[in-house]
Short mmCIF file of C-alpha atoms in Angstrom, two decimals:
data_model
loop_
_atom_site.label_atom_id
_atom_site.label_comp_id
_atom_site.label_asym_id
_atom_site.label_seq_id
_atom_site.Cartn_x
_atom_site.Cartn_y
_atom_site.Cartn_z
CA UNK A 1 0.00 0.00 0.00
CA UNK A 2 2.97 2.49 0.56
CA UNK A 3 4.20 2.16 -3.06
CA UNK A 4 0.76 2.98 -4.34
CA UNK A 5 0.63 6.10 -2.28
CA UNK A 6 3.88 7.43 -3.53
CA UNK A 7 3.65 6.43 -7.19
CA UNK A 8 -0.16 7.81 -7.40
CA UNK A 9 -0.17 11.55 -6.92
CA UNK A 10 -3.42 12.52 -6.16
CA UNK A 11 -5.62 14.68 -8.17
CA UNK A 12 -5.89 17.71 -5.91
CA UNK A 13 -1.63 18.26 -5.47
CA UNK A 14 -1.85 17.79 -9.41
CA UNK A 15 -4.24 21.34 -9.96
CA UNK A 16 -1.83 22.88 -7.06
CA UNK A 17 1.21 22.49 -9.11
CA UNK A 18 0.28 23.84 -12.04
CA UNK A 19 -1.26 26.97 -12.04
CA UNK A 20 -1.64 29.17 -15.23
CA UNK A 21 1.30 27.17 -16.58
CA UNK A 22 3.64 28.14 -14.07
CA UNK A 23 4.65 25.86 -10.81
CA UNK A 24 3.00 26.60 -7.72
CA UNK A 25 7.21 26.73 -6.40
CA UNK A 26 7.98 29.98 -8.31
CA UNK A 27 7.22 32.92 -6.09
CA UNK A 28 6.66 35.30 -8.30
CA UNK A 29 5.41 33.73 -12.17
CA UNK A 30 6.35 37.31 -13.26
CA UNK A 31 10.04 37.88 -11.91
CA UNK A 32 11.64 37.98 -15.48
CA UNK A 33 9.62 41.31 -16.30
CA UNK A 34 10.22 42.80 -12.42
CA UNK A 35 12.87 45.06 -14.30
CA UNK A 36 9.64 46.90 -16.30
CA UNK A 37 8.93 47.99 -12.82
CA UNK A 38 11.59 50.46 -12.43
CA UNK A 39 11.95 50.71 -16.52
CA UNK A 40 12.25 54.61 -15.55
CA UNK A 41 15.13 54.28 -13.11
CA UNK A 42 16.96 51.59 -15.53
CA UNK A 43 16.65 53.70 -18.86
CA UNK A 44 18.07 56.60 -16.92
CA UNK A 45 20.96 54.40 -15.87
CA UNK A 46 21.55 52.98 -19.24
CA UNK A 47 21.19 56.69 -20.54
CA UNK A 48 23.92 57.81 -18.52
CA UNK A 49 26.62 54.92 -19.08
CA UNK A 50 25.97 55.99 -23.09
CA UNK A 51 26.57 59.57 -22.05
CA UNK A 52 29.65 58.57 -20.13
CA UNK A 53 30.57 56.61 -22.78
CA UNK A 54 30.79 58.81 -25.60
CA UNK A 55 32.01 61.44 -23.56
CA UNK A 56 34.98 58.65 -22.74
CA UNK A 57 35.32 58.71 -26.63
CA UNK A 58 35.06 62.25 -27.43
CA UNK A 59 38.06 63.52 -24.65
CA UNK A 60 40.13 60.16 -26.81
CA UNK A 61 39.39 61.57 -29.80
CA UNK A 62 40.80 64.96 -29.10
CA UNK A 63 44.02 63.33 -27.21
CA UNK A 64 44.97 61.96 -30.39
CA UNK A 65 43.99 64.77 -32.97
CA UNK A 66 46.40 67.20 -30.25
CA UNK A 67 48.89 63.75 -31.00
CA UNK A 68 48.68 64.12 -33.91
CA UNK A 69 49.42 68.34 -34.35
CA UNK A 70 52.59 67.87 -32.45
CA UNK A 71 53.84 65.45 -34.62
CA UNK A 72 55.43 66.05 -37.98
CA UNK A 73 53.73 64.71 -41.11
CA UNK A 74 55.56 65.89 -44.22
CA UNK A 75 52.27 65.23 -46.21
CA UNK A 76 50.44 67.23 -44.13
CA UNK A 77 52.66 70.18 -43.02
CA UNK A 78 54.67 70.70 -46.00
CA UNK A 79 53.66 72.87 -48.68
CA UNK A 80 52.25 71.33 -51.75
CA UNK A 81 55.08 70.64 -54.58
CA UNK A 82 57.40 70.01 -51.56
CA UNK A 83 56.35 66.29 -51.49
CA UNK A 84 57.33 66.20 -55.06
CA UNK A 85 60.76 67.53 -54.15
CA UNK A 86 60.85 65.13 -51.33
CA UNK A 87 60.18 62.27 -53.54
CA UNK A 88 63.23 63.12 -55.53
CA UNK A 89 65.42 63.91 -52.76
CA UNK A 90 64.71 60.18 -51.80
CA UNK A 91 65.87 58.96 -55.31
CA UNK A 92 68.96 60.67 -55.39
CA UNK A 93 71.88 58.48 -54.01
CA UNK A 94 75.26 60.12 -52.63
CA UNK A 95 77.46 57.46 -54.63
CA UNK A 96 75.59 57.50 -58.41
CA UNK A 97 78.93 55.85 -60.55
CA UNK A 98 81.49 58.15 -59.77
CA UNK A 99 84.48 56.65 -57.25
CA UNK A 100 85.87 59.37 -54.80
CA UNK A 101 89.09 59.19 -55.87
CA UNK A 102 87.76 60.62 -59.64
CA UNK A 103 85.53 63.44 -57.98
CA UNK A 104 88.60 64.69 -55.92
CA UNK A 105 90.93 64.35 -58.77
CA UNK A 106 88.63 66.93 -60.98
CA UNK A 107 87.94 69.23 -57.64
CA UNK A 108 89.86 72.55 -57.74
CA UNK A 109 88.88 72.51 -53.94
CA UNK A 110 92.53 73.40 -51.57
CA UNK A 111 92.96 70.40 -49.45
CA UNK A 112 95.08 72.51 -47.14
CA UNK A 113 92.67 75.07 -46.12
CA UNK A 114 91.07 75.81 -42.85
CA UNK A 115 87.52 74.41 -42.19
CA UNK A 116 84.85 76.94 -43.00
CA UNK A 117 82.79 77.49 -39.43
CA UNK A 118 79.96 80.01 -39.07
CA UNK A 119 80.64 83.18 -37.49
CA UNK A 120 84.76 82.60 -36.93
CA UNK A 121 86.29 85.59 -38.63
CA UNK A 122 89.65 84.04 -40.22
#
């Protein structure tokens, strides 16, 4: 007789358990939407943290564009026709064919004079 009480719920603790579709356990059926209570308080909240956030983003920004003055960008500061210049300044190479020896043989340059320095009145 015990095993047929236990295995044999009776009708009554049947309509108690299920109530609306929800167990009679859960407290509150409606807990997942509790937030909607305070929807007010928690849009405020998230409201802020967005403001915070792009203010974050904004004072970031302008860290990097003041970065980015102080540093030198020929593209940017130099005049235009200067990159152009620039560009051939690159391709020009200090040793184009010539040896050393043959561009001091042709110089008319006195190897025995004193070194030219700014301002020193000789």
């Amino acid at each position: 007789s015990d095993v047929a009480n236990t295995t044999a719920p009776s009708p009554k603790s049947k309509e108690d358990q299920v109530v609306n579709g929800h167990d009679e356990k859960e407290s509150n059926p409606f807990a997942e939407y509790m937030w909607m209570e305070n929807e007010e308080d928690f849009n405020r909240q998230v409201e802020e943290e967005l403001q915070e956030q792009e203010f974050l983003d904004r004072c970031f920004q302008e860290m990097l564009d003041e970065e980015d003055q102080e540093w030198f960008i020929p593209s940017r500061d130099l005049p235009q026709g200067m990159g152009q210049l620039q560009q051939q300044l690159n391709g020009l190479s200090v040793a184009d064919g010539h040896s050393s020896e043959d561009i001091l043989s042709k110089s008319n340059l006195n190897p025995d004079a004193k070194e030219f320095v700014p301002g020193v009145k000789y």
